[in-house]
Short mmCIF file of C-alpha atoms in Angstrom, two decimals:
data_model
loop_
_atom_site.label_atom_id
_atom_site.label_comp_id
_atom_site.label_asym_id
_atom_site.label_seq_id
_atom_site.Cartn_x
_atom_site.Cartn_y
_atom_site.Cartn_z
CA UNK A 1 -71.45 -37.81 -36.51
CA UNK A 2 -69.15 -34.90 -35.69
CA UNK A 3 -71.08 -34.23 -32.48
CA UNK A 4 -70.79 -37.90 -31.49
CA UNK A 5 -67.06 -37.82 -32.06
CA UNK A 6 -66.68 -34.65 -29.99
CA UNK A 7 -68.67 -36.26 -27.16
CA UNK A 8 -66.37 -39.29 -27.20
CA UNK A 9 -63.36 -36.97 -26.99
CA UNK A 10 -64.87 -34.83 -24.21
CA UNK A 11 -64.09 -37.26 -21.35
CA UNK A 12 -60.31 -37.46 -21.94
CA UNK A 13 -60.33 -33.72 -22.68
CA UNK A 14 -61.95 -32.86 -19.33
CA UNK A 15 -59.86 -35.36 -17.37
CA UNK A 16 -56.72 -33.91 -18.92
CA UNK A 17 -57.80 -30.33 -18.20
CA UNK A 18 -58.37 -31.14 -14.52
CA UNK A 19 -55.03 -32.92 -14.50
CA UNK A 20 -53.29 -29.84 -15.90
CA UNK A 21 -54.65 -27.70 -13.06
CA UNK A 22 -53.64 -30.36 -10.52
CA UNK A 23 -50.10 -30.60 -11.90
CA UNK A 24 -49.77 -26.81 -11.82
CA UNK A 25 -50.51 -26.95 -8.09
CA UNK A 26 -47.31 -28.99 -7.67
CA UNK A 27 -45.24 -25.93 -8.52
CA UNK A 28 -43.06 -24.39 -5.84
CA UNK A 29 -43.58 -21.50 -5.42
CA UNK A 30 -47.24 -22.22 -6.11
CA UNK A 31 -49.31 -19.90 -8.32
CA UNK A 32 -52.36 -18.15 -6.93
CA UNK A 33 -55.58 -20.25 -6.88
CA UNK A 34 -57.77 -20.11 -9.99
CA UNK A 35 -60.37 -17.91 -8.31
CA UNK A 36 -57.72 -15.31 -7.49
CA UNK A 37 -56.41 -15.04 -11.05
CA UNK A 38 -57.81 -12.92 -13.83
CA UNK A 39 -60.29 -14.36 -16.32
CA UNK A 40 -57.67 -13.80 -19.01
CA UNK A 41 -55.10 -15.94 -17.18
CA UNK A 42 -57.56 -18.81 -16.78
CA UNK A 43 -58.63 -18.46 -20.42
CA UNK A 44 -55.00 -18.86 -21.49
CA UNK A 45 -54.66 -21.99 -19.36
CA UNK A 46 -57.82 -23.59 -20.78
CA UNK A 47 -56.93 -22.49 -24.30
CA UNK A 48 -53.42 -23.94 -23.94
CA UNK A 49 -54.86 -27.30 -22.94
CA UNK A 50 -57.37 -27.36 -25.82
CA UNK A 51 -54.66 -26.42 -28.30
CA UNK A 52 -52.15 -29.01 -27.08
CA UNK A 53 -54.78 -31.72 -26.67
CA UNK A 54 -56.14 -31.09 -30.16
CA UNK A 55 -52.74 -31.09 -31.83
CA UNK A 56 -51.41 -34.18 -30.06
CA UNK A 57 -54.67 -36.06 -30.61
CA UNK A 58 -54.32 -35.20 -34.29
CA UNK A 59 -50.74 -36.46 -34.24
CA UNK A 60 -51.27 -39.60 -32.13
CA UNK A 61 -54.86 -40.42 -33.21
CA UNK A 62 -55.54 -41.56 -29.63
CA UNK A 63 -57.07 -39.03 -27.18
CA UNK A 64 -56.10 -40.84 -23.97
CA UNK A 65 -52.57 -41.23 -25.25
CA UNK A 66 -52.58 -37.50 -26.01
CA UNK A 67 -53.76 -36.75 -22.44
CA UNK A 68 -50.94 -38.76 -20.88
CA UNK A 69 -48.38 -37.35 -23.31
CA UNK A 70 -49.29 -33.69 -22.76
CA UNK A 71 -49.54 -34.08 -18.98
CA UNK A 72 -46.15 -35.79 -18.98
CA UNK A 73 -44.65 -32.83 -20.80
CA UNK A 74 -46.25 -30.48 -18.29
CA UNK A 75 -44.86 -32.56 -15.43
CA UNK A 76 -41.36 -32.23 -16.92
CA UNK A 77 -41.80 -28.45 -16.99
CA UNK A 78 -43.15 -28.45 -13.41
CA UNK A 79 -40.24 -30.55 -12.15
CA UNK A 80 -37.76 -28.38 -14.07
CA UNK A 81 -39.34 -25.27 -12.57
CA UNK A 82 -39.18 -26.65 -9.04
CA UNK A 83 -35.54 -27.63 -9.51
CA UNK A 84 -34.72 -24.22 -10.93
CA UNK A 85 -36.55 -22.46 -8.08
CA UNK A 86 -34.70 -24.55 -5.51
CA UNK A 87 -31.27 -23.89 -7.01
CA UNK A 88 -31.55 -20.53 -8.80
CA UNK A 89 -34.38 -18.76 -6.94
CA UNK A 90 -36.29 -18.40 -10.21
CA UNK A 91 -39.10 -20.49 -11.74
CA UNK A 92 -39.23 -21.80 -15.29
CA UNK A 93 -39.85 -19.20 -18.01
CA UNK A 94 -40.32 -19.60 -21.75
CA UNK A 95 -36.66 -18.70 -22.39
CA UNK A 96 -35.70 -21.93 -20.61
CA UNK A 97 -37.10 -24.24 -23.27
CA UNK A 98 -33.88 -23.89 -25.25
CA UNK A 99 -31.95 -25.28 -22.28
CA UNK A 100 -33.52 -28.69 -22.89
CA UNK A 101 -31.31 -28.86 -25.98
CA UNK A 102 -28.33 -27.63 -23.95
CA UNK A 103 -29.05 -30.41 -21.45
CA UNK A 104 -28.52 -32.91 -24.26
CA UNK A 105 -25.30 -31.23 -25.41
CA UNK A 106 -23.96 -30.54 -21.89
CA UNK A 107 -25.73 -33.04 -19.60
CA UNK A 108 -23.29 -32.59 -16.71
CA UNK A 109 -24.44 -28.99 -16.23
CA UNK A 110 -28.16 -29.80 -16.09
CA UNK A 111 -29.22 -33.43 -15.56
CA UNK A 112 -27.66 -33.89 -12.08
CA UNK A 113 -29.78 -31.02 -10.72
CA UNK A 114 -32.92 -32.58 -12.16
CA UNK A 115 -31.91 -35.95 -10.74
CA UNK A 116 -30.24 -38.70 -12.76
CA UNK A 117 -32.53 -41.34 -11.26
CA UNK A 118 -35.61 -39.27 -12.00
CA UNK A 119 -34.46 -38.63 -15.56
CA UNK A 120 -33.94 -42.35 -16.18
CA UNK A 121 -37.26 -43.25 -14.55
CA UNK A 122 -39.14 -40.62 -16.56
CA UNK A 123 -37.56 -41.77 -19.83
CA UNK A 124 -38.36 -45.42 -19.08
CA UNK A 125 -41.94 -44.63 -18.08
CA UNK A 126 -42.38 -42.61 -21.27
CA UNK A 127 -41.17 -45.47 -23.45
CA UNK A 128 -43.49 -47.94 -21.69
CA UNK A 129 -46.46 -45.57 -22.01
CA UNK A 130 -45.90 -45.04 -25.71
CA UNK A 131 -45.77 -48.74 -26.38
CA UNK A 132 -48.79 -49.47 -24.18
CA UNK A 133 -51.08 -46.85 -25.67
CA UNK A 134 -50.16 -47.71 -29.24
CA UNK A 135 -51.11 -51.30 -28.48
CA UNK A 136 -54.15 -50.85 -26.21
CA UNK A 137 -55.93 -47.74 -27.51
CA UNK A 138 -57.56 -47.97 -30.90
CA UNK A 139 -56.95 -45.26 -33.45
CA UNK A 140 -59.82 -42.77 -33.79
CA UNK A 141 -59.17 -42.59 -37.52
CA UNK A 142 -60.11 -46.25 -37.89
CA UNK A 143 -63.22 -45.74 -35.72
CA UNK A 144 -64.58 -42.48 -37.13
CA UNK A 145 -62.87 -41.96 -40.43
CA UNK A 146 -60.15 -39.52 -41.37
CA UNK A 147 -62.47 -36.64 -42.36
CA UNK A 148 -64.44 -36.47 -39.08
CA UNK A 149 -61.33 -37.04 -37.02
CA UNK A 150 -59.52 -34.21 -38.80
CA UNK A 151 -62.48 -31.83 -38.38
CA UNK A 152 -62.82 -32.50 -34.65
CA UNK A 153 -59.15 -32.16 -33.76
CA UNK A 154 -58.72 -29.01 -35.85
CA UNK A 155 -61.85 -27.54 -34.26
CA UNK A 156 -60.45 -28.15 -30.77
CA UNK A 157 -57.08 -26.74 -31.75
CA UNK A 158 -58.67 -23.64 -33.31
CA UNK A 159 -60.82 -23.04 -30.22
CA UNK A 160 -57.74 -23.34 -28.04
CA UNK A 161 -55.72 -20.98 -30.21
CA UNK A 162 -58.56 -18.44 -30.11
CA UNK A 163 -58.77 -18.59 -26.32
CA UNK A 164 -55.00 -18.21 -26.01
CA UNK A 165 -54.92 -15.26 -28.40
CA UNK A 166 -57.76 -13.40 -26.69
CA UNK A 167 -56.45 -14.24 -23.21
CA UNK A 168 -52.87 -13.16 -23.87
CA UNK A 169 -54.04 -9.81 -25.23
CA UNK A 170 -56.09 -9.23 -22.07
CA UNK A 171 -53.37 -10.30 -19.60
CA UNK A 172 -51.95 -7.66 -17.27
CA UNK A 173 -48.47 -6.45 -18.14
CA UNK A 174 -45.67 -8.70 -16.95
CA UNK A 175 -43.33 -7.28 -14.30
CA UNK A 176 -40.44 -9.44 -15.59
CA UNK A 177 -40.08 -10.73 -12.05
CA UNK A 178 -40.65 -14.44 -12.81
CA UNK A 179 -41.74 -15.34 -9.28
CA UNK A 180 -44.31 -12.55 -9.13
CA UNK A 181 -45.62 -13.16 -12.65
CA UNK A 182 -45.97 -16.92 -12.11
CA UNK A 183 -47.91 -16.29 -8.91
CA UNK A 184 -50.29 -13.79 -10.51
CA UNK A 185 -51.19 -15.57 -13.75
CA UNK A 186 -50.08 -19.20 -13.42
CA UNK A 187 -47.73 -21.36 -15.44
CA UNK A 188 -49.39 -21.44 -18.86
CA UNK A 189 -50.22 -17.74 -18.97
CA UNK A 190 -46.76 -16.69 -17.78
CA UNK A 191 -45.06 -18.85 -20.42
CA UNK A 192 -47.22 -17.38 -23.19
CA UNK A 193 -46.86 -13.81 -21.88
CA UNK A 194 -43.07 -14.01 -21.66
CA UNK A 195 -42.86 -15.56 -25.10
CA UNK A 196 -45.03 -12.87 -26.68
CA UNK A 197 -43.14 -10.13 -24.84
CA UNK A 198 -39.86 -11.59 -26.09
CA UNK A 199 -41.05 -11.66 -29.71
CA UNK A 200 -42.34 -8.09 -29.50
CA UNK A 201 -39.27 -6.68 -27.76
CA UNK A 202 -36.50 -4.79 -29.51
CA UNK A 203 -32.76 -5.14 -28.85
CA UNK A 204 -31.14 -2.46 -26.68
CA UNK A 205 -29.74 0.40 -28.70
CA UNK A 206 -25.95 0.72 -28.95
CA UNK A 207 -26.54 4.17 -27.46
CA UNK A 208 -27.45 2.41 -24.20
CA UNK A 209 -23.84 1.25 -23.85
CA UNK A 210 -21.44 3.74 -22.25
CA UNK A 211 -18.74 2.28 -24.50
CA UNK A 212 -20.28 3.37 -27.81
CA UNK A 213 -18.29 6.56 -28.34
CA UNK A 214 -14.93 5.27 -27.11
CA UNK A 215 -15.33 2.13 -29.23
CA UNK A 216 -15.43 4.35 -32.32
CA UNK A 217 -12.51 6.61 -31.46
CA UNK A 218 -8.85 6.06 -32.30
CA UNK A 219 -5.93 7.02 -30.08
CA UNK A 220 -4.16 10.31 -30.68
CA UNK A 221 -0.43 10.24 -31.23
CA UNK A 222 0.05 11.61 -27.72
CA UNK A 223 -1.88 8.71 -26.23
CA UNK A 224 0.04 6.20 -28.36
CA UNK A 225 3.27 7.40 -26.75
CA UNK A 226 1.91 6.65 -23.26
CA UNK A 227 2.57 3.35 -21.50
CA UNK A 228 -0.85 1.81 -21.13
CA UNK A 229 -1.17 -1.02 -18.62
CA UNK A 230 -1.99 -4.62 -19.34
CA UNK A 231 -5.51 -5.23 -18.05
CA UNK A 232 -6.83 -8.56 -16.79
CA UNK A 233 -10.49 -8.84 -15.81
CA UNK A 234 -11.45 -12.13 -14.13
CA UNK A 235 -15.00 -13.35 -13.81
CA UNK A 236 -14.47 -16.01 -11.16
CA UNK A 237 -17.09 -18.77 -11.20
CA UNK A 238 -19.41 -18.62 -8.16
CA UNK A 239 -16.92 -16.44 -6.27
CA UNK A 240 -18.13 -14.84 -3.07
CA UNK A 241 -16.79 -14.45 0.47
CA UNK A 242 -18.59 -17.04 2.61
CA UNK A 243 -16.93 -16.11 5.91
CA UNK A 244 -19.40 -13.41 7.02
CA UNK A 245 -22.23 -15.74 6.01
CA UNK A 246 -20.94 -18.96 7.60
CA UNK A 247 -18.87 -18.74 10.82
CA UNK A 248 -17.53 -22.29 10.31
CA UNK A 249 -15.38 -21.25 7.33
CA UNK A 250 -11.65 -20.80 8.00
CA UNK A 251 -10.65 -17.15 8.31
CA UNK A 252 -7.52 -17.79 6.23
CA UNK A 253 -9.39 -19.27 3.26
CA UNK A 254 -9.09 -16.15 1.05
CA UNK A 255 -5.79 -14.78 2.26
CA UNK A 256 -4.61 -13.62 -1.17
CA UNK A 257 -7.94 -11.96 -1.89
CA UNK A 258 -7.80 -10.23 1.51
CA UNK A 259 -4.29 -8.94 0.86
CA UNK A 260 -5.23 -7.74 -2.62
CA UNK A 261 -8.27 -5.90 -1.29
CA UNK A 262 -6.02 -4.09 1.17
CA UNK A 263 -3.84 -2.93 -1.73
CA UNK A 264 -6.68 -2.31 -4.18
CA UNK A 265 -7.63 0.89 -5.91
CA UNK A 266 -11.28 0.06 -5.44
CA UNK A 267 -13.31 -2.67 -3.80
CA UNK A 268 -16.84 -3.35 -2.69
CA UNK A 269 -19.98 -5.39 -3.28
CA UNK A 270 -21.23 -6.06 -6.78
CA UNK A 271 -24.97 -6.31 -7.39
CA UNK A 272 -25.30 -9.13 -9.93
CA UNK A 273 -28.43 -10.10 -11.95
CA UNK A 274 -28.00 -13.84 -11.35
CA UNK A 275 -28.17 -16.39 -8.55
CA UNK A 276 -26.44 -19.76 -8.73
CA UNK A 277 -26.19 -19.83 -12.55
CA UNK A 278 -27.17 -17.77 -15.62
CA UNK A 279 -23.62 -16.49 -15.74
CA UNK A 280 -24.13 -14.62 -19.02
CA UNK A 281 -26.51 -12.17 -17.37
CA UNK A 282 -23.69 -10.85 -15.20
CA UNK A 283 -21.09 -11.33 -17.92
CA UNK A 284 -23.04 -9.35 -20.49
CA UNK A 285 -23.78 -6.56 -18.02
CA UNK A 286 -20.09 -6.17 -17.14
CA UNK A 287 -18.92 -6.25 -20.76
CA UNK A 288 -21.58 -4.05 -22.40
CA UNK A 289 -22.28 -1.71 -19.47
CA UNK A 290 -26.00 -2.04 -20.21
CA UNK A 291 -28.36 -2.44 -17.25
CA UNK A 292 -31.05 -5.20 -17.30
CA UNK A 293 -33.96 -2.77 -17.71
CA UNK A 294 -32.65 -1.79 -21.16
CA UNK A 295 -32.94 -5.43 -22.25
CA UNK A 296 -36.57 -5.93 -21.22
CA UNK A 297 -37.62 -9.56 -21.80
CA UNK A 298 -34.26 -10.22 -23.46
CA UNK A 299 -32.41 -9.81 -20.16
CA UNK A 300 -32.76 -13.50 -19.25
CA UNK A 301 -30.43 -14.65 -22.05
CA UNK A 302 -28.86 -11.49 -23.50
CA UNK A 303 -26.26 -13.33 -25.60
CA UNK A 304 -28.97 -14.63 -27.91
CA UNK A 305 -29.66 -11.00 -28.77
CA UNK A 306 -25.98 -10.02 -29.01
CA UNK A 307 -25.38 -12.89 -31.46
CA UNK A 308 -27.68 -11.09 -33.91
CA UNK A 309 -27.29 -7.46 -32.81
CA UNK A 310 -23.66 -6.65 -31.86
CA UNK A 311 -23.17 -4.06 -29.14
CA UNK A 312 -20.22 -1.96 -27.97
CA UNK A 313 -18.35 -3.36 -25.00
CA UNK A 314 -15.42 -2.70 -22.74
CA UNK A 315 -13.42 -5.02 -25.04
CA UNK A 316 -14.23 -3.01 -28.17
CA UNK A 317 -13.41 0.16 -26.23
CA UNK A 318 -9.97 -1.17 -25.26
CA UNK A 319 -9.38 -2.46 -28.81
CA UNK A 320 -10.13 0.99 -30.23
CA UNK A 321 -7.43 2.37 -27.94
CA UNK A 322 -4.77 0.04 -29.33
CA UNK A 323 -5.20 -2.99 -27.07
CA UNK A 324 -5.02 -6.60 -28.16
CA UNK A 325 -8.15 -8.16 -26.71
CA UNK A 326 -8.33 -11.81 -25.62
CA UNK A 327 -11.07 -13.85 -23.95
CA UNK A 328 -10.14 -17.04 -22.06
CA UNK A 329 -12.89 -19.52 -21.17
CA UNK A 330 -11.92 -23.16 -20.50
CA UNK A 331 -15.16 -24.67 -21.79
CA UNK A 332 -16.58 -25.42 -25.27
CA UNK A 333 -16.85 -22.16 -27.20
CA UNK A 334 -20.33 -22.98 -28.47
CA UNK A 335 -21.91 -22.91 -25.01
CA UNK A 336 -24.13 -19.82 -24.74
CA UNK A 337 -23.10 -19.12 -28.35
CA UNK A 338 -19.89 -17.53 -27.12
CA UNK A 339 -18.16 -18.61 -30.32
CA UNK A 340 -20.39 -16.08 -32.11
CA UNK A 341 -20.80 -13.50 -29.36
CA UNK A 342 -17.24 -13.04 -28.09
CA UNK A 343 -15.85 -11.82 -31.46
CA UNK A 344 -18.87 -9.53 -31.89
CA UNK A 345 -18.09 -7.93 -28.53
CA UNK A 346 -14.68 -6.81 -29.76
CA UNK A 347 -12.30 -9.64 -28.85
CA UNK A 348 -9.47 -10.41 -31.26
CA UNK A 349 -8.91 -13.92 -29.88
CA UNK A 350 -11.11 -16.43 -28.07
CA UNK A 351 -9.28 -19.21 -26.19
CA UNK A 352 -11.61 -22.04 -25.18
CA UNK A 353 -11.20 -25.56 -23.81
CA UNK A 354 -9.43 -26.71 -26.99
CA UNK A 355 -6.32 -24.88 -25.75
CA UNK A 356 -6.22 -26.91 -22.52
CA UNK A 357 -5.56 -30.59 -21.82
CA UNK A 358 -7.12 -33.14 -19.50
CA UNK A 359 -4.11 -32.68 -17.22
CA UNK A 360 -5.31 -29.12 -16.60
CA UNK A 361 -8.49 -30.37 -14.92
CA UNK A 362 -9.01 -29.92 -11.20
CA UNK A 363 -12.24 -31.54 -10.13
CA UNK A 364 -14.85 -31.60 -12.86
CA UNK A 365 -13.48 -28.77 -14.99
CA UNK A 366 -10.30 -27.02 -16.08
CA UNK A 367 -8.65 -25.73 -12.92
CA UNK A 368 -8.16 -22.08 -12.05
CA UNK A 369 -4.40 -22.51 -11.70
CA UNK A 370 -4.21 -23.79 -15.29
CA UNK A 371 -6.15 -20.72 -16.42
CA UNK A 372 -3.72 -18.50 -14.48
CA UNK A 373 -0.82 -20.16 -16.31
CA UNK A 374 -2.54 -19.43 -19.62
CA UNK A 375 -2.91 -15.76 -18.63
CA UNK A 376 0.77 -15.65 -17.65
CA UNK A 377 1.83 -17.00 -21.06
CA UNK A 378 -0.36 -14.44 -22.81
CA UNK A 379 1.27 -11.63 -20.86
CA UNK A 380 4.73 -12.90 -21.83
CA UNK A 381 3.77 -13.02 -25.51
CA UNK A 382 4.51 -9.32 -25.97
CA UNK A 383 3.79 -7.85 -29.40
CA UNK A 384 4.42 -4.33 -28.12
CA UNK A 385 0.72 -3.72 -27.61
CA UNK A 386 -1.03 -3.59 -24.25
CA UNK A 387 -3.29 -6.56 -23.51
CA UNK A 388 -6.89 -6.70 -22.31
CA UNK A 389 -7.64 -10.23 -21.12
CA UNK A 390 -11.12 -11.22 -19.99
CA UNK A 391 -11.19 -14.52 -18.12
CA UNK A 392 -14.29 -16.65 -17.47
CA UNK A 393 -13.32 -19.45 -15.08
CA UNK A 394 -15.07 -22.82 -14.70
CA UNK A 395 -13.49 -24.76 -11.82
CA UNK A 396 -16.11 -23.93 -9.19
CA UNK A 397 -19.10 -24.59 -11.45
CA UNK A 398 -21.65 -27.05 -10.11
CA UNK A 399 -23.09 -29.53 -9.69
CA UNK A 400 -20.95 -29.72 -6.57
CA UNK A 401 -22.59 -32.89 -5.28
CA UNK A 402 -20.85 -34.88 -8.03
CA UNK A 403 -17.61 -34.44 -6.05
CA UNK A 404 -16.94 -35.97 -2.64
CA UNK A 405 -15.32 -33.87 0.10
CA UNK A 406 -12.10 -35.16 1.64
CA UNK A 407 -11.15 -34.98 5.30
CA UNK A 408 -7.58 -33.87 4.53
CA UNK A 409 -8.80 -30.58 3.03
CA UNK A 410 -10.98 -29.56 5.97
CA UNK A 411 -8.13 -27.92 7.88
CA UNK A 412 -8.01 -25.21 5.20
CA UNK A 413 -11.76 -24.83 4.73
CA UNK A 414 -13.88 -26.05 7.69
CA UNK A 415 -11.34 -26.64 10.48
CA UNK A 416 -13.89 -27.30 13.24
CA UNK A 417 -16.27 -29.51 11.26
CA UNK A 418 -16.84 -33.07 12.47
CA UNK A 419 -16.13 -36.00 10.17
CA UNK A 420 -18.09 -37.46 8.48
CA UNK A 421 -19.59 -34.19 7.42
CA UNK A 422 -23.30 -33.55 7.94
CA UNK A 423 -25.31 -33.23 4.73
CA UNK A 424 -25.47 -29.42 4.79
CA UNK A 425 -21.66 -29.17 4.79
CA UNK A 426 -20.78 -31.71 2.08
CA UNK A 427 -21.30 -29.53 -1.00
CA UNK A 428 -20.04 -26.51 0.94
CA UNK A 429 -16.74 -28.29 1.67
CA UNK A 430 -16.27 -29.06 -2.03
CA UNK A 431 -17.08 -25.46 -2.94
CA UNK A 432 -14.64 -24.04 -0.37
CA UNK A 433 -11.78 -26.16 -1.68
CA UNK A 434 -12.27 -24.79 -5.19
CA UNK A 435 -12.70 -21.29 -3.76
CA UNK A 436 -9.23 -21.67 -2.27
CA UNK A 437 -7.96 -22.57 -5.75
CA UNK A 438 -9.53 -19.37 -7.10
CA UNK A 439 -7.68 -17.46 -4.38
CA UNK A 440 -4.40 -19.03 -5.49
CA UNK A 441 -5.21 -18.13 -9.10
CA UNK A 442 -5.59 -14.51 -7.98
CA UNK A 443 -2.10 -14.57 -6.48
CA UNK A 444 -0.63 -16.16 -9.61
CA UNK A 445 -2.20 -13.59 -11.95
CA UNK A 446 -0.88 -10.78 -9.75
CA UNK A 447 2.60 -12.28 -9.98
CA UNK A 448 2.34 -12.52 -13.76
CA UNK A 449 1.31 -8.86 -14.00
CA UNK A 450 4.10 -7.77 -11.65
CA UNK A 451 6.72 -9.61 -13.72
CA UNK A 452 6.06 -7.52 -16.83
CA UNK A 453 7.78 -4.22 -17.49
CA UNK A 454 4.46 -2.75 -18.56
CA UNK A 455 2.17 -1.69 -15.65
CA UNK A 456 -0.74 -3.99 -14.91
CA UNK A 457 -4.33 -3.68 -13.75
CA UNK A 458 -6.42 -6.53 -12.36
CA UNK A 459 -10.19 -6.58 -11.98
CA UNK A 460 -11.80 -9.47 -10.08
CA UNK A 461 -15.43 -10.34 -9.34
CA UNK A 462 -17.85 -13.21 -8.90
CA UNK A 463 -20.61 -13.85 -11.43
CA UNK A 464 -23.07 -15.09 -8.78
CA UNK A 465 -23.21 -16.99 -5.50
CA UNK A 466 -22.91 -20.80 -5.72
CA UNK A 467 -25.70 -23.38 -5.70
CA UNK A 468 -25.72 -24.66 -2.10
CA UNK A 469 -29.38 -25.30 -1.19
CA UNK A 470 -28.63 -27.53 1.82
CA UNK A 471 -26.16 -25.05 3.30
CA UNK A 472 -28.49 -22.12 2.64
CA UNK A 473 -31.31 -24.00 4.33
CA UNK A 474 -29.16 -24.48 7.41
CA UNK A 475 -27.37 -21.12 7.63
CA UNK A 476 -29.97 -18.95 5.78
CA UNK A 477 -29.17 -17.69 2.25
CA UNK A 478 -26.58 -14.95 1.62
CA UNK A 479 -27.51 -11.60 0.12
CA UNK A 480 -26.71 -12.69 -3.44
CA UNK A 481 -24.15 -9.97 -4.13
CA UNK A 482 -20.53 -10.82 -4.85
CA UNK A 483 -17.27 -9.01 -4.04
CA UNK A 484 -15.29 -7.08 -6.61
CA UNK A 485 -12.01 -5.22 -6.56
CA UNK A 486 -9.61 -3.44 -8.90
CA UNK A 487 -5.88 -3.68 -8.17
CA UNK A 488 -2.86 -2.11 -9.84
CA UNK A 489 0.84 -2.93 -9.96
CA UNK A 490 1.41 0.81 -9.61
CA UNK A 491 1.09 2.77 -6.36
CA UNK A 492 -2.43 4.03 -5.75
CA UNK A 493 -2.82 7.56 -7.20
CA UNK A 494 -3.74 10.11 -4.53
CA UNK A 495 -6.93 11.13 -6.36
CA UNK A 496 -8.37 7.59 -6.42
CA UNK A 497 -10.83 6.16 -3.91
CA UNK A 498 -8.77 4.70 -1.05
CA UNK A 499 -9.23 0.99 -0.37
CA UNK A 500 -10.22 1.59 3.23
CA UNK A 501 -13.42 3.26 1.96
CA UNK A 502 -15.00 0.52 -0.19
CA UNK A 503 -17.57 1.41 -2.79
CA UNK A 504 -20.91 -0.12 -1.83
CA UNK A 505 -23.71 -1.31 -4.08
CA UNK A 506 -21.97 -1.13 -7.47
CA UNK A 507 -24.12 -2.65 -10.21
CA UNK A 508 -22.56 -5.23 -12.55
CA UNK A 509 -23.06 -2.95 -15.56
CA UNK A 510 -20.87 -0.30 -13.87
CA UNK A 511 -17.80 -2.45 -13.34
CA UNK A 512 -16.41 -2.37 -16.89
CA UNK A 513 -16.79 1.40 -16.94
CA UNK A 514 -14.91 1.71 -13.65
CA UNK A 515 -12.11 -0.48 -14.97
CA UNK A 516 -11.80 1.57 -18.15
CA UNK A 517 -11.79 4.74 -16.06
CA UNK A 518 -8.87 3.43 -14.00
CA UNK A 519 -6.79 3.05 -17.16
CA UNK A 520 -7.53 6.45 -18.67
CA UNK A 521 -7.99 8.40 -15.46
CA UNK A 522 -11.43 9.91 -15.96
CA UNK A 523 -15.03 9.13 -16.78
CA UNK A 524 -15.92 7.90 -20.24
CA UNK A 525 -16.97 10.76 -22.50
CA UNK A 526 -16.67 11.79 -26.13
CA UNK A 527 -13.31 13.43 -25.56
CA UNK A 528 -11.81 10.94 -23.11
CA UNK A 529 -9.37 9.61 -25.69
CA UNK A 530 -8.60 12.99 -27.24
CA UNK A 531 -7.46 14.29 -23.88
CA UNK A 532 -3.87 13.60 -22.89
CA UNK A 533 -3.61 10.64 -20.51
CA UNK A 534 -2.31 11.08 -17.02
CA UNK A 535 1.47 10.66 -16.75
CA UNK A 536 2.60 7.05 -16.38
CA UNK A 537 5.94 5.44 -15.83
CA UNK A 538 7.81 4.74 -19.10
CA UNK A 539 9.22 1.35 -20.02
#
C-alpha cells in the first residue's frame, strides 16, 4: 500500500521538480546550467524540492495543490530576485526573506518596485488557486488513510532533508559575492549556503572597531577646558554628483555642495558597500569603522547583529569625550531596528518621524529642509556641551516613479530636455529636484553651524547611488561611489590636506575615523585623548 501511494505521488513530484528547474531559469542573472554545477549543488536543489513538496503535501493533503503552492512561492522569490537585481545589482539571498515582513509594514518602500499590478494579480491568482484545489482535488487522507499518508510524506521530507544536509556540507565555500555564488550553485543551494554560513558566523569583535579604545576613555581636565566643535555628520539619501555621469544635468544643480567642497578640509570619493538601497550597510560601516570583511555573512544586514551585540562607534567615541550625541532620522524608528540599534551605538537621543509633522513633507517623505531646521534647533539648544549630530535623510528615497516630474522645475535640473520627458529622464528629473533640496539643506546646516559661538564641523556623504534603471540603461551606470567632504567653520589648518588635492578611494568605514581625527587633530590611538588637544579659539 505504501508503494502504491508513493507511485501516485510520483507524478506531481516529478512535474514539480521539473517546474522548479524551469522557474530557476527565469532568474536574471541566470545561474549556470545544471551540467555545469557541482553534484552537491544539484543535490541541494533536488533535496529542497523533496523537502518542500513533502511538507506542503502533509499540510495540504493534496499533492497537486502542494506542487502549485511551492512553485508559486518559488516564482515570488524569482520575481523578487529579478527586481532586486534590476534595481540594486544584487540577486535575492536568504537574508532577504525578512524583508517580506518589512514589505507588509512599509509597503511604499518595496511593493512599487515589485509592481503593484503584479502583486494584486499574484494575490488574486493565489486565492483562486487555493479555493479551486480545495474543491477539485480530493484529500489523500480520505483516499489512503492517515497512517499511510503520514508515512509517505514524512519519508519524502526526510529524504529531502538528508539530500540538503549532505549537499550543503559538500558545497564549495561561498565567496559572499551574491551574483557569483548564485551563478555557480543556483538559487536553492545559494539560499541554503548563505543561511548556514549566517548561522555559523560570529559577530565582529569590538576590537575590530577603531573606536574601541577612545570609547572607553574619559577626557582629561586639560581637554575639558578646550573648545570642542559641534559636529554634524549627514548621510544624505542617494546623494551623488550626476553631472560627470549625465551631461544633460544643469551645471548649477549642486552649487552649495561645490562651494563647500572648495572650502573643505577634505573631500573625495567614498567607496560604499551598497547600490540603490541597503542603506544600513554604508551607515554601519561609517559609524562603527568596521569593514565588510569583518562581518562575513552578517555584512548584508549588520544592524541585526548590532541589535544583539553592541559595538563601539564614532558616536560612543564622541560621547566618551563629553559630547551630547543625537541621531536624527525622519522615518519610523523601528525600521531596520534602529530603535534598538541607535542607542546601542552610543547615541543619547534618537529623533525619528514622530518629531516631524505632515507639513514637513516634501514629496513622499520628510523634506531635507525640515531636517535642516531640526538640526538648527538642536544646535541652538546649548547645554554647554558640544554636540555630535548624525543625520539620516529620507527625502530622495525611492520609489521615484511614484512622483511625476514637472516642467517648471526642469530649468534647474535638465534645462535642455524636451517636454514631455522621454521615459529614461522621468525618474531622473524627480531625483534631481530632490537632490537640489539636499544641496539647499547643506547650505542651511552650514549657516546653523556658523551662527554658533562654538566652532563647527560638517561631514557630508551619500549612502549609495539612486535607483534609476531606465536612466542607467540609457547613459550607462555610474561607478557606484558617492562623494564625501568634511568642512569646518574654522580656517583650514596648514597641516591638513588641502581641498585642491582630494582624497581618492576612501572606504566608508574610514570616514568616521577621519571625522574624529579632524576634531582631535591626530589619528585615533590609546593616548589620543590623554594628549593635549591642538589650540582652538576660545568662546
